[in-house]
Short mmCIF file of C-alpha atoms in Angstrom, two decimals:
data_model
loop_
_atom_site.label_atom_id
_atom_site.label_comp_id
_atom_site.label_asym_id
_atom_site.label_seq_id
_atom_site.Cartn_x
_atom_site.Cartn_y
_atom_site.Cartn_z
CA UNK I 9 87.27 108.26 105.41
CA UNK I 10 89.67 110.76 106.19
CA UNK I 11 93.11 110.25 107.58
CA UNK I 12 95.51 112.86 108.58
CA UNK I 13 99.39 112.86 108.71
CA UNK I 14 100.47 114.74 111.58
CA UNK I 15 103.18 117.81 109.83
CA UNK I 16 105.37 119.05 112.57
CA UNK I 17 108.71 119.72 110.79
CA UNK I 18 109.74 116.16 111.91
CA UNK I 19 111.29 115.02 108.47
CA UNK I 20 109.50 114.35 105.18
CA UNK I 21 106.51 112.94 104.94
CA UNK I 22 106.15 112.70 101.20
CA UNK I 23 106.54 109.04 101.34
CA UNK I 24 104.39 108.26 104.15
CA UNK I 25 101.58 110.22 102.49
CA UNK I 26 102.43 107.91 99.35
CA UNK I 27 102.31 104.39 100.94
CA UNK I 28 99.04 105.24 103.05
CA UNK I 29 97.23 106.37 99.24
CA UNK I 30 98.86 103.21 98.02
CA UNK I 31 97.48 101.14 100.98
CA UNK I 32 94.01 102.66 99.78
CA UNK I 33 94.40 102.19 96.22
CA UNK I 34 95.51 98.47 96.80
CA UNK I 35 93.33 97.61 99.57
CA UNK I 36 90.34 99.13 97.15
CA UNK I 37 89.21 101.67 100.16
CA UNK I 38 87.61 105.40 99.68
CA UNK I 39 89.34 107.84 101.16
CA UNK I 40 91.97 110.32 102.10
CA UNK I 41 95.21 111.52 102.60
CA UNK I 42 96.16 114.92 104.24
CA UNK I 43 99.20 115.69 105.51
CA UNK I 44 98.20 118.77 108.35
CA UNK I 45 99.88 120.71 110.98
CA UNK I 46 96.23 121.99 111.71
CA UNK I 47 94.14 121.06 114.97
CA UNK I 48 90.91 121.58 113.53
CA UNK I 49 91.85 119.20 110.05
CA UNK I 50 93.06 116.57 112.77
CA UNK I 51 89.43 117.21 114.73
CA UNK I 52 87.78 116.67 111.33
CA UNK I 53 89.66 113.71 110.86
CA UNK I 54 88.72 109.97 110.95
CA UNK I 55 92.26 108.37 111.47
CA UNK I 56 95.70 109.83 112.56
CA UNK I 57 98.84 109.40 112.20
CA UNK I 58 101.33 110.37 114.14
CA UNK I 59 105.04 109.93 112.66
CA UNK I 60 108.16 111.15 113.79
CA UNK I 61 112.17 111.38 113.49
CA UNK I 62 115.33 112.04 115.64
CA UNK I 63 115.29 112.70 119.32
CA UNK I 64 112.33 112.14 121.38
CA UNK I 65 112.41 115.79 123.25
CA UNK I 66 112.88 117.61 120.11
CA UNK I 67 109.43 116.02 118.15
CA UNK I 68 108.09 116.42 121.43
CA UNK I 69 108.71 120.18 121.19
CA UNK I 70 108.10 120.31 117.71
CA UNK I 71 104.69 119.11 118.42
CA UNK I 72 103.78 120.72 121.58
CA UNK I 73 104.92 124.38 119.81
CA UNK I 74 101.52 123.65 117.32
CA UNK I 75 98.67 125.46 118.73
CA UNK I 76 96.40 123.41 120.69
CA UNK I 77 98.01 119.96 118.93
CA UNK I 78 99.02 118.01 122.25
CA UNK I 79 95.39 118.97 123.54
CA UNK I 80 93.64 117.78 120.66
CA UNK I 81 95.73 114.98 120.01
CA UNK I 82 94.85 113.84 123.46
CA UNK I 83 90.84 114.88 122.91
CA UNK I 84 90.76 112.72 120.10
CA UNK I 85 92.58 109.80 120.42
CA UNK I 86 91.86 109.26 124.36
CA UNK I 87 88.33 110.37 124.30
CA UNK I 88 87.22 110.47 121.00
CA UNK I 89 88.89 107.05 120.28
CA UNK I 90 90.02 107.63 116.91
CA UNK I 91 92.25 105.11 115.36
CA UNK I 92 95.41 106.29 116.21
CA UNK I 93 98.69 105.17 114.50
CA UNK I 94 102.13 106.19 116.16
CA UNK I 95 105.02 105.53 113.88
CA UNK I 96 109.08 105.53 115.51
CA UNK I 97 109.52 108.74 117.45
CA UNK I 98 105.41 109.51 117.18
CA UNK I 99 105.15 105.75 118.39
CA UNK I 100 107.69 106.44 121.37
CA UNK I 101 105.73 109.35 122.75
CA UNK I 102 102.70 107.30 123.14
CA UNK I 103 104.84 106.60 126.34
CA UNK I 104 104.89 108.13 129.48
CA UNK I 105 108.47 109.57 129.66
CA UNK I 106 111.63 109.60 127.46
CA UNK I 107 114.85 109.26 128.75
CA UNK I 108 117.00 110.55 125.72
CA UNK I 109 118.61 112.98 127.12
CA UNK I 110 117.34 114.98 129.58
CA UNK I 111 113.48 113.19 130.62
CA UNK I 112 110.81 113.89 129.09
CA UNK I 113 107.05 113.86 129.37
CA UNK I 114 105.44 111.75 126.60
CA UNK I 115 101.04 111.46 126.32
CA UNK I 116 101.12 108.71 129.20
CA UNK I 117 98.94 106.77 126.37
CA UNK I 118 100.84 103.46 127.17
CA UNK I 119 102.40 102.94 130.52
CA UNK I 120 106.05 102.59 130.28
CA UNK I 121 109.52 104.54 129.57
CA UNK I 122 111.78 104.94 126.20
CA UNK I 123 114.87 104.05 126.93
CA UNK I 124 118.68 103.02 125.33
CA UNK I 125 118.28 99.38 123.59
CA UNK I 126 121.38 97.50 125.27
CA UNK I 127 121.77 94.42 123.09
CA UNK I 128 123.61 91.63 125.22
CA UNK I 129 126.15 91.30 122.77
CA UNK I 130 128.69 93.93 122.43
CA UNK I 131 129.21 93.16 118.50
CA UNK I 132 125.75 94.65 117.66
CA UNK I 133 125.75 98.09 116.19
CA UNK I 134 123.59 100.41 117.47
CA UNK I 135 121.34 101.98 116.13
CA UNK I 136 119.56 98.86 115.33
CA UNK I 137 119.38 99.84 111.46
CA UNK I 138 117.96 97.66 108.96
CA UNK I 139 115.55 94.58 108.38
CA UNK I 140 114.32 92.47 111.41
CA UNK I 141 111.62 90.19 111.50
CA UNK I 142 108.60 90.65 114.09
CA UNK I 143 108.01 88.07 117.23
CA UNK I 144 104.54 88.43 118.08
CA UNK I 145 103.17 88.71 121.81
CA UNK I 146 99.51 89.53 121.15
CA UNK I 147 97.79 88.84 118.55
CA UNK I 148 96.35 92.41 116.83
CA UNK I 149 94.15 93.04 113.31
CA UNK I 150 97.25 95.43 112.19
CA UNK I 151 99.34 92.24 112.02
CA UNK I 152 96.06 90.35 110.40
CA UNK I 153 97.60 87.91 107.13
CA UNK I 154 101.29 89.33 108.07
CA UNK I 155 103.74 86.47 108.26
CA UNK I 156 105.77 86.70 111.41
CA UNK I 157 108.40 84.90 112.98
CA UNK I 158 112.16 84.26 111.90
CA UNK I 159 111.17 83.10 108.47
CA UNK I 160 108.36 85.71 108.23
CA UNK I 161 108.61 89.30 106.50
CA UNK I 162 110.96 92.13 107.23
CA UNK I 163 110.24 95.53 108.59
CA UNK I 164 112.50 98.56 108.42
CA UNK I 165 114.33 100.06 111.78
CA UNK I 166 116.52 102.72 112.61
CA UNK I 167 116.18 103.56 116.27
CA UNK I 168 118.42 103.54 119.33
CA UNK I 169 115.72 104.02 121.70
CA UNK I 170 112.87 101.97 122.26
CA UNK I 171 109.27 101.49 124.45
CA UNK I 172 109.52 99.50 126.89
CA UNK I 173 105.38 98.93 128.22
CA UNK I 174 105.13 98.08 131.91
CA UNK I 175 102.12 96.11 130.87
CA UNK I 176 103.06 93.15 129.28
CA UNK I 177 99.40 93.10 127.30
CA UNK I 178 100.57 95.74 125.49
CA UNK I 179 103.31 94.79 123.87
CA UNK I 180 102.30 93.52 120.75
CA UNK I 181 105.28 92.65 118.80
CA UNK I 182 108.88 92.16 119.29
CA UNK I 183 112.20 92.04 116.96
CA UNK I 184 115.27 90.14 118.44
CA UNK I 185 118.79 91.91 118.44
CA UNK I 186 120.36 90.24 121.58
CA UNK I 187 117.11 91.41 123.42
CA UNK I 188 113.55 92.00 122.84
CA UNK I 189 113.27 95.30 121.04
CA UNK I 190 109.88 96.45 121.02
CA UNK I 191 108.25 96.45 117.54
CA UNK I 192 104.56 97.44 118.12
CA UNK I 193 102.31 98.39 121.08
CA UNK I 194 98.70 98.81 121.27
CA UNK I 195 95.96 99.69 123.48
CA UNK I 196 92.08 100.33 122.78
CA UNK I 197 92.09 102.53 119.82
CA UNK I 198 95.88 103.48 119.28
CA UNK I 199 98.71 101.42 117.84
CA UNK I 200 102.46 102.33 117.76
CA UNK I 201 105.00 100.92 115.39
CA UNK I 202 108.75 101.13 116.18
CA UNK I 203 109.85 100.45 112.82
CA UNK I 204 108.85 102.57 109.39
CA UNK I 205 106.03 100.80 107.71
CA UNK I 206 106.09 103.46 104.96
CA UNK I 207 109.80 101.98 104.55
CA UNK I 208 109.03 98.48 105.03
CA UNK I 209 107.64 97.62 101.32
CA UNK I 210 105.64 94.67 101.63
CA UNK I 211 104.59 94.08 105.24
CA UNK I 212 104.77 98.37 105.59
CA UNK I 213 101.90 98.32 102.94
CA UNK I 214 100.00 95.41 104.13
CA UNK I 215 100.28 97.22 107.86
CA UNK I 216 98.84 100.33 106.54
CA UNK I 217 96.06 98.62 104.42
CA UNK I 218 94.80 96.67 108.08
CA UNK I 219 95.23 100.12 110.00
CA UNK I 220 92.98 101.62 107.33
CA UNK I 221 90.37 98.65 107.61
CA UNK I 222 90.77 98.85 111.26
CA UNK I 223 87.60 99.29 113.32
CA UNK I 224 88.52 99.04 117.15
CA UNK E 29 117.08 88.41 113.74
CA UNK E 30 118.80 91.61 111.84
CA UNK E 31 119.99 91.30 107.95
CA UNK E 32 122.96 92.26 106.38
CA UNK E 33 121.23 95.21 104.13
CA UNK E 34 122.02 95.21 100.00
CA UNK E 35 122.62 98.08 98.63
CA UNK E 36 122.84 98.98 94.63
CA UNK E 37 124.78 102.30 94.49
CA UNK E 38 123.82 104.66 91.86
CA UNK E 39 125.83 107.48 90.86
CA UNK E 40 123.88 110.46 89.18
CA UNK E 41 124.73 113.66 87.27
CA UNK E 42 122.83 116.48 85.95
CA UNK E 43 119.81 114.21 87.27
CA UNK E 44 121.13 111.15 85.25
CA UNK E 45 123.02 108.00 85.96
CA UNK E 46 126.21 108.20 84.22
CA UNK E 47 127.58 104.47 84.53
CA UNK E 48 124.27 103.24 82.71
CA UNK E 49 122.92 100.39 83.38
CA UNK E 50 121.84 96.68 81.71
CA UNK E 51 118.59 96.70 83.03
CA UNK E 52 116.23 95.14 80.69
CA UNK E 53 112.53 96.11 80.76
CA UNK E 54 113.62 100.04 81.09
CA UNK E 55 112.29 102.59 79.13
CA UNK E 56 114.56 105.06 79.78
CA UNK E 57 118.08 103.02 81.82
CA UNK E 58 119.34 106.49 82.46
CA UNK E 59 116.53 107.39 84.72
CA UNK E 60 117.22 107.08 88.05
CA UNK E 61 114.04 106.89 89.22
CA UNK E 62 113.11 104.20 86.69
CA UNK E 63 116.14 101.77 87.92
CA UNK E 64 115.27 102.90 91.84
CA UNK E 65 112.01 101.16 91.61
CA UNK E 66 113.43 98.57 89.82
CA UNK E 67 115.56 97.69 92.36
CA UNK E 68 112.71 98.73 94.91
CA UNK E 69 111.19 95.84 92.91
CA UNK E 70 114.02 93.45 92.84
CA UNK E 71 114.08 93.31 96.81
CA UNK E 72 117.00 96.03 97.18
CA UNK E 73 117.27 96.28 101.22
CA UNK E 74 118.27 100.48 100.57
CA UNK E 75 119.51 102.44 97.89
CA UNK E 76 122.03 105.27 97.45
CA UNK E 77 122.29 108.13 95.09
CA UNK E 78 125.81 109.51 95.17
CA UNK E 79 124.96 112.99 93.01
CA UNK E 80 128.24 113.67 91.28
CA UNK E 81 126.69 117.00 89.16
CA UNK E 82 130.08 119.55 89.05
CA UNK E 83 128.30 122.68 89.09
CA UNK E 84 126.92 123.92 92.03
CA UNK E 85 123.92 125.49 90.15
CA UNK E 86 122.86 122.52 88.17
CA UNK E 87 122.56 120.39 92.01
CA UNK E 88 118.40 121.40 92.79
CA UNK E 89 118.01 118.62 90.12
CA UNK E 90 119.00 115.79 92.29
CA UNK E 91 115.86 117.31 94.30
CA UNK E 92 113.36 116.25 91.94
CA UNK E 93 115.16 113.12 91.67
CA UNK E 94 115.09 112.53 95.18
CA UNK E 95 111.26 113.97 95.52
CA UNK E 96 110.64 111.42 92.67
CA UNK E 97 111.95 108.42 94.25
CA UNK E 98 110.61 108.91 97.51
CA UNK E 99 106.85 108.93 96.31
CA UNK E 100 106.68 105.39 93.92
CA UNK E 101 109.99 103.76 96.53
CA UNK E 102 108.62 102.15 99.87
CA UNK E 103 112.24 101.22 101.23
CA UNK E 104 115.09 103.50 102.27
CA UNK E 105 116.91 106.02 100.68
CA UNK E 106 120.51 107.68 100.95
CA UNK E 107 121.90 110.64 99.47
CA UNK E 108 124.96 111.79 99.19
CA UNK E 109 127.60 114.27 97.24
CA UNK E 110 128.22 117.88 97.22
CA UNK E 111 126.82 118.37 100.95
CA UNK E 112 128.65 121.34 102.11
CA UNK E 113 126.08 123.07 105.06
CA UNK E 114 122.98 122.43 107.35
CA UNK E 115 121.16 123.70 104.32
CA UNK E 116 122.22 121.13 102.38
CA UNK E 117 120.89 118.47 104.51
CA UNK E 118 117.40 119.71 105.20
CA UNK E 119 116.46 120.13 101.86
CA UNK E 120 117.40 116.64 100.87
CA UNK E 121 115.76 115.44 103.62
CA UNK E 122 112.77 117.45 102.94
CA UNK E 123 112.76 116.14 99.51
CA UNK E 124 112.49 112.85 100.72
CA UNK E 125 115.89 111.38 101.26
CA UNK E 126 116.01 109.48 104.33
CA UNK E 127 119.85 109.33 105.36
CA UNK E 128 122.53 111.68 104.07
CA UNK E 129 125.99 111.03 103.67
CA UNK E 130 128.61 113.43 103.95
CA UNK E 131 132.00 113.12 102.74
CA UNK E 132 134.43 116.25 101.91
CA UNK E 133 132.60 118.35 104.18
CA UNK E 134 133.21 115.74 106.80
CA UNK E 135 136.55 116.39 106.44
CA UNK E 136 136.70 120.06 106.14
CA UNK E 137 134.51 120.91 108.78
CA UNK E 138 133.63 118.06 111.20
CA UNK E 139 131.49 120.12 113.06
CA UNK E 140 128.79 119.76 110.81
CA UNK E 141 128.38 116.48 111.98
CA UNK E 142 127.26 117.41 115.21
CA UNK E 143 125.46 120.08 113.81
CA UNK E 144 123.39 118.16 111.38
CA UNK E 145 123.26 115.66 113.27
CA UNK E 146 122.06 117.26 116.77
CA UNK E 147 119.57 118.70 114.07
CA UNK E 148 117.88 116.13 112.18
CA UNK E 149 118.99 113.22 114.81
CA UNK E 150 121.71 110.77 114.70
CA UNK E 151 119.74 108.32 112.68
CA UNK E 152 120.23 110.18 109.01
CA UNK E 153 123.69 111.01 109.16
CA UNK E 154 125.75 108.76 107.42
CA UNK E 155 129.81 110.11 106.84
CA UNK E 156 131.28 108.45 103.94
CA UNK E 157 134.97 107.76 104.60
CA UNK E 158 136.95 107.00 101.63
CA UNK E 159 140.01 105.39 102.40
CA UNK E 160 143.74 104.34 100.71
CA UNK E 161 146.17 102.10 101.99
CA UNK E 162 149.36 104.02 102.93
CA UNK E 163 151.22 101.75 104.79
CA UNK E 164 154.20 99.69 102.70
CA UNK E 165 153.28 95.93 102.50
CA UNK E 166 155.64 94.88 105.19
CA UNK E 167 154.35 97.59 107.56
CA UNK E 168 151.34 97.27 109.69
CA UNK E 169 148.49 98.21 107.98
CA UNK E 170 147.14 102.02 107.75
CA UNK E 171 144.92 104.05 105.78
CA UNK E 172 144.29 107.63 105.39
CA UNK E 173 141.22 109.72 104.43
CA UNK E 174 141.01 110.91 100.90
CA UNK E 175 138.51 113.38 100.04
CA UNK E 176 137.62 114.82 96.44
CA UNK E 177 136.48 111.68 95.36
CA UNK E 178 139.46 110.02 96.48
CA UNK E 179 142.10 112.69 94.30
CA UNK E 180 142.84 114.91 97.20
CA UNK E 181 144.89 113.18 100.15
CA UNK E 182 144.64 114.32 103.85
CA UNK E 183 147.03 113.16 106.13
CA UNK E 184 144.34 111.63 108.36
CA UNK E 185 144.11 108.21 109.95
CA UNK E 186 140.64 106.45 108.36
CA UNK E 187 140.63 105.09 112.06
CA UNK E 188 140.86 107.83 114.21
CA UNK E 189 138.66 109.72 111.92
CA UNK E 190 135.78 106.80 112.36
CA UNK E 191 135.84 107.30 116.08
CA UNK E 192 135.59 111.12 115.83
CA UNK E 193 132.88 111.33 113.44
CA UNK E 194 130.90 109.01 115.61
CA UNK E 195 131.68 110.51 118.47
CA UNK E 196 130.27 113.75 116.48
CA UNK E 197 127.04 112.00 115.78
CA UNK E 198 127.62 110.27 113.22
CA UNK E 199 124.42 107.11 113.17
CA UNK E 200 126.49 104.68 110.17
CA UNK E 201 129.96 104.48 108.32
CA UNK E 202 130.15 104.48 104.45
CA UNK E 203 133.66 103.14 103.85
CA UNK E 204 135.17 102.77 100.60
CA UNK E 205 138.40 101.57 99.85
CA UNK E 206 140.15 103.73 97.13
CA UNK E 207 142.70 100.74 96.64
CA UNK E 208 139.77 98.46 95.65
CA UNK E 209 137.12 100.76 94.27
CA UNK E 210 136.50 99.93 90.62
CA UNK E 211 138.86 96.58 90.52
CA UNK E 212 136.25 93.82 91.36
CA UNK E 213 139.10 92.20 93.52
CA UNK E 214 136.71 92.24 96.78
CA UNK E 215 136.36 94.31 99.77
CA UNK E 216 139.50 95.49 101.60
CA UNK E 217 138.59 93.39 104.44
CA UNK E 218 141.24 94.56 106.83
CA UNK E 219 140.15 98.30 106.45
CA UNK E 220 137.10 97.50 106.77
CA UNK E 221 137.62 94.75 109.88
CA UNK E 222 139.74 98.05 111.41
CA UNK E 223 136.82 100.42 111.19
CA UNK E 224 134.04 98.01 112.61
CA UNK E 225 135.71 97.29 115.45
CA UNK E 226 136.50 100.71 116.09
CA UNK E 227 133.15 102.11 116.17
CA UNK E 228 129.63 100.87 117.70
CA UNK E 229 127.44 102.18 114.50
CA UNK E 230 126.89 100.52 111.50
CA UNK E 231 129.25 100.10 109.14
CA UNK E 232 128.59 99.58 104.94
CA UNK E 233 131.62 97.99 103.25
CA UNK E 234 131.98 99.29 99.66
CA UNK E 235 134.74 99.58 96.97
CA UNK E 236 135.83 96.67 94.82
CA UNK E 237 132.84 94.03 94.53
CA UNK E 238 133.43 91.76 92.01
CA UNK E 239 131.73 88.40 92.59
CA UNK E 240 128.94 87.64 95.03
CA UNK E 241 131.73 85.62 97.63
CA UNK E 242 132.99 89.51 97.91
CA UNK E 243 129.74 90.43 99.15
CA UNK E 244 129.65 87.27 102.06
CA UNK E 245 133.20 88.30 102.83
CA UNK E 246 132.43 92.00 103.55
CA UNK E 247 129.88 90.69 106.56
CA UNK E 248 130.94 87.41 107.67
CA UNK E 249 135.34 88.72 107.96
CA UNK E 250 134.62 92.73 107.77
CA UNK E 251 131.54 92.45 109.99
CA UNK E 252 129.73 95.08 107.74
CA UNK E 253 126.04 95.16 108.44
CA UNK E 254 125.74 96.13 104.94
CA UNK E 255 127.38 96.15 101.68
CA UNK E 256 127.26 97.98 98.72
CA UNK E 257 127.95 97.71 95.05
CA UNK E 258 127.06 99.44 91.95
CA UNK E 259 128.61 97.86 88.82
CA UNK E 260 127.66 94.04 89.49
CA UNK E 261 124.21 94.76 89.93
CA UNK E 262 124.16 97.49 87.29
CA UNK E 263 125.41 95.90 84.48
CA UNK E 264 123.20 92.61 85.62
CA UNK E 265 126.18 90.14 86.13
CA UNK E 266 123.82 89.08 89.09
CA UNK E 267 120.78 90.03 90.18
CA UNK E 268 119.55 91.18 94.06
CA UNK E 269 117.81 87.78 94.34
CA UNK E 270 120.62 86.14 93.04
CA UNK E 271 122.83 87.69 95.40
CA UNK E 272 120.99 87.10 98.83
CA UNK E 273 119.69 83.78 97.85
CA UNK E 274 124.05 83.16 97.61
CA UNK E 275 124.63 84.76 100.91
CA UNK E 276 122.06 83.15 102.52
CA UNK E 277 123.56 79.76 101.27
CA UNK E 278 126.62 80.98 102.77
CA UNK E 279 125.04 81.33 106.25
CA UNK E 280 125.18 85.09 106.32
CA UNK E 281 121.31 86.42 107.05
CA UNK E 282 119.50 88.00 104.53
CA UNK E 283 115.67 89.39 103.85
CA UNK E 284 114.38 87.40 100.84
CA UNK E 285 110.95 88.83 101.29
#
């Protein structure tokens, strides 16, 4: 089983390459690791992953200036139906548009716009930085032995922007900061992740180990 | 519901920690990579490397430091010292850093802020403000920017300069009081109060941690959404666990995962 990191210049991925070998290594699975900024690798791949930092329009760009990446990301995840992970900003373009800064096109993948969190209470910093544990709205095998809820496990966020699915069967999971921030969607074959499971020790690794077992 | 992040502080030269540390169980307690996955470990919520190396030359070691760290720690990572340029910041971040913080530079040439920040997004630029009281005590209350590691003074209001470098781009506050730093008397809470309600990102309260009521103080009166401390968990007076499990009995939310 092969699974590809998706390279576009959008931060490091050293560390997500390292938690999905760990996720292997601990979940006692064969396989494979690449980090790519290649079409054909991501063709020849089993799984993808799509991660992603800082503004929505400029990882858009980033991606879109690969040759032929958009297109085959679309090929392979819409009608090939390969397990497709999203992570932050990759998760966020799963959507149809992006309204940081000037609108944006996303892949349409899950109905819905990305736009400003607005806690309702004016305390709460934003970004939403730090720790939150996950409400779940769905139940989905990437959650599978997680504990969630208020007295469940953490996972790491640092976002000021966030998916917001016009179909409610979608959403997956939620984190509470004065609103329902949305934590992870889903549909089919893809699921997106607002926070950084690579970041999120304990449930991050257990996420990646049930994306990696994941047969949709 | 969000915690208040933890954060162990570790300040490294010439790719070694210089305070040293009590851990037991460490090979090697000058390695910063051994005590980062200790703390990793230990339930840490982040962790900071403030890279104090004088030389410019000897600085690409904090690199492998950083590369180091970022392949064996699953949790979030912050680097800071020396960043002068856009340069600077991409090849931490490339290296695996996930936030930067920026200090002098701040300072001398604000625009990198924006720069950086329009660059690598919001979200990784952290300005550390270091900050000294220079009000007399019958005054109202003021502080001023000090940069060089707190030896060279400015002239600028630690207030005003929050809302700029937000308004710059700036995604969190690292604010250390220079009255406090190194006495273990606590937080300056009214510096710190001043600069939360000032700005809309998050701000981390450091400088002066000497007992775990300190650390409860710098969220529940400062309103920091994190805090930070190096020599109380370095020299094992408490541990993490110990630490949240006492600010959770003190109603302030923590991750004890």
């Amino acid at each position: 089983m092969k699974t590809v990191i998706i390279d576009y210049g959008s931060g490091n991925l050293r560390s997500a390459e390292k938690s999905f070998e760990r996720a292997l290594k601990d979940g006692g699975l064969k396989g494979s690791v690449e980090l790519t900024n290649d079409a054909n690798i991501v063709r020849s791949a089993d799984r993808i992953v799509l991660p992603g930092v800082g503004a929505f329009k400029d990882c858009r760009d980033g991606l879109r200036a690969i040759p032929d990446m958009w297109e085959t990301l679309n090929e392979q995840v819409v009608q090939g139906g390969k397990p497709f992970l999203g992570i932050c900003v990759g998760m966020q373009l799963m959507a149809t548009r992006g309204l940081e800064g000037e609108e944006t096109q996303g892949f349409g993948w899950i109905k819905g716009d990305v736009c400003k969190i607005e806690p309702n209470d004016a305390e709460l910093k934003i970004p939403h930085m730090g720790w939150n544990t996950l409400d779940v709205e769905q139940s989905h095998q990437v959650l599978e032995g997680i504990e969630t809820g208020q007295n469940g496990l953490h996972a790491y966020f640092v976002h000021s922007y966030h998916l917001a699915p016009l179909n409610a069967s979608e959403k997956i999971a939620t984190a509470d900061y004065a609103q329902d921030v949305t934590a992870i969607v889903a549909r089919d074959n893809m699921i997106g992740t607002q926070f950084h499971p690579e970041k999120s020790q304990k449930l991050g690794l257990a996420l990646i180990s049930n994306f990696l077992k994941w047969m949709p | 519901m969000l915690k208040a992040r933890i954060i162990p502080c570790l300040d490294v030269k010439d790719g070694r920690v210089v305070k040293g540390t009590n851990f037991v169980d460490l090979r090697d307690a000058g390695d910063p990579v051994q005590i980062a996955k200790a703390y990793d470990a230990a339930g840490a919520d982040e962790l900071c490397f403030l890279d104090i190396t004088a030389s410019h030359e000897d600085r690409a070691i904090i690199f492998d430091v950083v590369r180091e760290t970022a392949e064996q720690c699953f949790m979030p990572l912050t680097v800071g010292g020396g960043v002068r340029c856009v340069d600077d910041v991409r090849k931490l971040l490339l290296a695996g850093a996930d936030k930067i913080s920026i200090n002098t530079s701040a300072v001398k040439n604000p625009e990198l802020i924006k720069e950086t920040s329009d660059k690598f997004g919001s979200q990784c630029i952290v300005v550390a403000i270091d900050a000294k009281t220079v009000s007399a005590p019958d005054e109202q209350p003021r502080w001023e920017i000090f940069t060089h590691g707190g030896r060279e003074k400015t002239g600028i209001d630690a207030v005003e300069f929050a809302r700029k470098v937000v308004s710059l781009g700036a995604g969190e506050i690292l604010l250390t009081s220079m009255d406090r730093d190194g006495t273990g008397q606590g937080f300056n809470i009214a510096l710190t109060r001043a600069i939360t309600d000032a700005v809309r990102v998050p701000v981390i309260a450091s400088g002066g941690v000497g007992t775990l009521d300190h650390l409860v103080e710098g969220v529940k009166s400062g309103h920091a959404t994190g805090v930070l401390a190096a020599s109380i968990f370095h020299f094992g007076t408490y541990t993490i666990k110990e630490a949240k499990t006492y600010m959770a009995s003190k109603g302030v939310p923590v991750r004890l995962d």
